[in-house]
Short mmCIF file of C-alpha atoms in Angstrom, two decimals:
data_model
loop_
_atom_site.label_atom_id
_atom_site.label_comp_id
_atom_site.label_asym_id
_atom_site.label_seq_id
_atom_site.Cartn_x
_atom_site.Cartn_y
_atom_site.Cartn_z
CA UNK A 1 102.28 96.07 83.96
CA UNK A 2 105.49 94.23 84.18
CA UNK A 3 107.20 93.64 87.74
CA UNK A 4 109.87 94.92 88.78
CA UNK A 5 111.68 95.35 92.44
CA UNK A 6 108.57 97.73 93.61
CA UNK A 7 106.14 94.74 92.48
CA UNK A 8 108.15 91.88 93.67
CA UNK A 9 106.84 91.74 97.30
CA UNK A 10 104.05 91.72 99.07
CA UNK A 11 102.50 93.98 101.75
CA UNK A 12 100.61 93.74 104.40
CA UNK A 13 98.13 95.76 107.53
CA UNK A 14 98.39 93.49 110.30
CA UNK A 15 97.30 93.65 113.82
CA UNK A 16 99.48 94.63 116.79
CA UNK A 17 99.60 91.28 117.36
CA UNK A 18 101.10 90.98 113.69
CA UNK A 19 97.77 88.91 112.17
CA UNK A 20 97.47 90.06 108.83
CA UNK A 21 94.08 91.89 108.29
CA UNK A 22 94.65 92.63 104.83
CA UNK A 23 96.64 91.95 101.79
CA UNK A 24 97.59 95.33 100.26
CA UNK A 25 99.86 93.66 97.61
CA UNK A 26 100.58 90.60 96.39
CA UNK A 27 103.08 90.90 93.61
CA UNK A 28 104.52 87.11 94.84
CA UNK A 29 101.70 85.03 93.79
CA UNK A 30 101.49 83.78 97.46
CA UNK A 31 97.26 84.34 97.49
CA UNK A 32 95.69 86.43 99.30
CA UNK A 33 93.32 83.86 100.79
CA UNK A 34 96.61 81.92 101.79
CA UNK A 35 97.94 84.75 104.14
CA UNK A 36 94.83 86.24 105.46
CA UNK A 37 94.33 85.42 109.68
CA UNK A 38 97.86 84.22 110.10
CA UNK A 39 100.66 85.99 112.20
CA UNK A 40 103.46 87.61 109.82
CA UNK A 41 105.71 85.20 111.70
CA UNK A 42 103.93 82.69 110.19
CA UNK A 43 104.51 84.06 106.80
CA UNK A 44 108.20 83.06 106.67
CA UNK A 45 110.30 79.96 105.91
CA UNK A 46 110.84 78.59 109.39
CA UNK A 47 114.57 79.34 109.12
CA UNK A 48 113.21 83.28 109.77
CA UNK A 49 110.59 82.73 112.65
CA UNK A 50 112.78 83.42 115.25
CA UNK A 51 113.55 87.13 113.38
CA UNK A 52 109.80 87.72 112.64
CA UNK A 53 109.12 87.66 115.86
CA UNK A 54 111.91 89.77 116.64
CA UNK A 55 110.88 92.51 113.81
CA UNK A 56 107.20 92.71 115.36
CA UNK A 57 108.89 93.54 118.97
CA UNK A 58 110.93 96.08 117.13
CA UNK A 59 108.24 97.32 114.82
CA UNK A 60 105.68 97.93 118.33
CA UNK A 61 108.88 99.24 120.21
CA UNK A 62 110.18 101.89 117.38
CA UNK A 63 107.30 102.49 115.37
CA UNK A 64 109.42 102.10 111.95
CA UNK A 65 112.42 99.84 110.91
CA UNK A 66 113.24 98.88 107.78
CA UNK A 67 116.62 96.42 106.43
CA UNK A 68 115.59 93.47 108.25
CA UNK A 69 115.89 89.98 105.76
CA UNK A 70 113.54 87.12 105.82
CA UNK A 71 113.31 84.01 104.23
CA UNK A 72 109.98 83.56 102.63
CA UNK A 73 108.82 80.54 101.45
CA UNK A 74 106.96 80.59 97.48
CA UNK A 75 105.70 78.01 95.58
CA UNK A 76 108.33 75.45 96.96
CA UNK A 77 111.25 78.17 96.34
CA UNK A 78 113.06 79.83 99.89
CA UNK A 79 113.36 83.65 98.73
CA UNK A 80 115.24 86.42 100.42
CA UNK A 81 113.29 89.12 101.36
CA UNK A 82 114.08 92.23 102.51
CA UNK A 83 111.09 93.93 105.36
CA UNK A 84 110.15 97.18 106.49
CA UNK A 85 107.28 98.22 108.85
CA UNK A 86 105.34 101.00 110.07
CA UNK A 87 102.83 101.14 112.87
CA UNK A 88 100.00 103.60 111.86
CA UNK A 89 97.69 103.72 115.18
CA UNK A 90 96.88 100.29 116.37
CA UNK A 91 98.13 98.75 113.07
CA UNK A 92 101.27 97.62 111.43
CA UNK A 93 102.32 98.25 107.79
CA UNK A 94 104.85 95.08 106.83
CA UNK A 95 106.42 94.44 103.72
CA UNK A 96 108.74 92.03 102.21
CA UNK A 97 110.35 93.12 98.77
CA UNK A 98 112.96 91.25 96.77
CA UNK A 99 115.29 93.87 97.15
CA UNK A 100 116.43 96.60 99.33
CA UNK A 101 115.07 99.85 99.41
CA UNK A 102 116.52 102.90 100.50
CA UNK A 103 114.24 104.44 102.83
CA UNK A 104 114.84 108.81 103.06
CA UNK A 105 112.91 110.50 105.73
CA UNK A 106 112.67 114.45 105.89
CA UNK A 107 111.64 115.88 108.84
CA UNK A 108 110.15 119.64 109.05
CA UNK A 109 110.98 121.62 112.19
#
């Protein structure tokens, strides 16, 4: 399989408390064993704490958001990242991709 922008990212279930539970996808190369039991904050280059915080108030608050950028920090290298979450009962779906997605939602009435 050869990346591309869907690979390029990683995702993760965290805790409402944004600890990351599990690694869903690394396609980064981070480890999974390196992200496990932090706090997505914690994830980020420290130029983007301030926002990760602010995008797991937002994520609790609105149950989805997506366009937020992060710095992430890789192998010595500050990448831009571009997040999206969804909270799914009493967890929260985050992920960081190297590019933007455009997000369509269709709604039945």
């Amino acid at each position: 399989m050869t990346p591309n922008d869907l690979t390029l990212g990683i995702a993760l279930m965290c805790s409402r408390d944004g600890v990351i539970l599990e690694v869903m996808h690394d396609g980064l190369g981070i480890g999974r064993q390196e992200l496990l039991g932090k706090t997505f904050p914690m994830t980020v280059a420290s130029s983007s704490f301030q926002k990760a915080l602010s995008f797991l108030l937002e994520l609790r608050e609105k149950r989805f958001i997506f366009d937020w950028e992060c710095d992430l920090s890789v192998g010595g290298n500050t990448i831009l990242t571009h997040c999206a979450g969804l909270a799914i009962e009493d967890r929260l779906l985050i992920w960081q991709l190297r590019r933007a997605l455009i997000f369509i939602i269709c709604l039945k009435k």
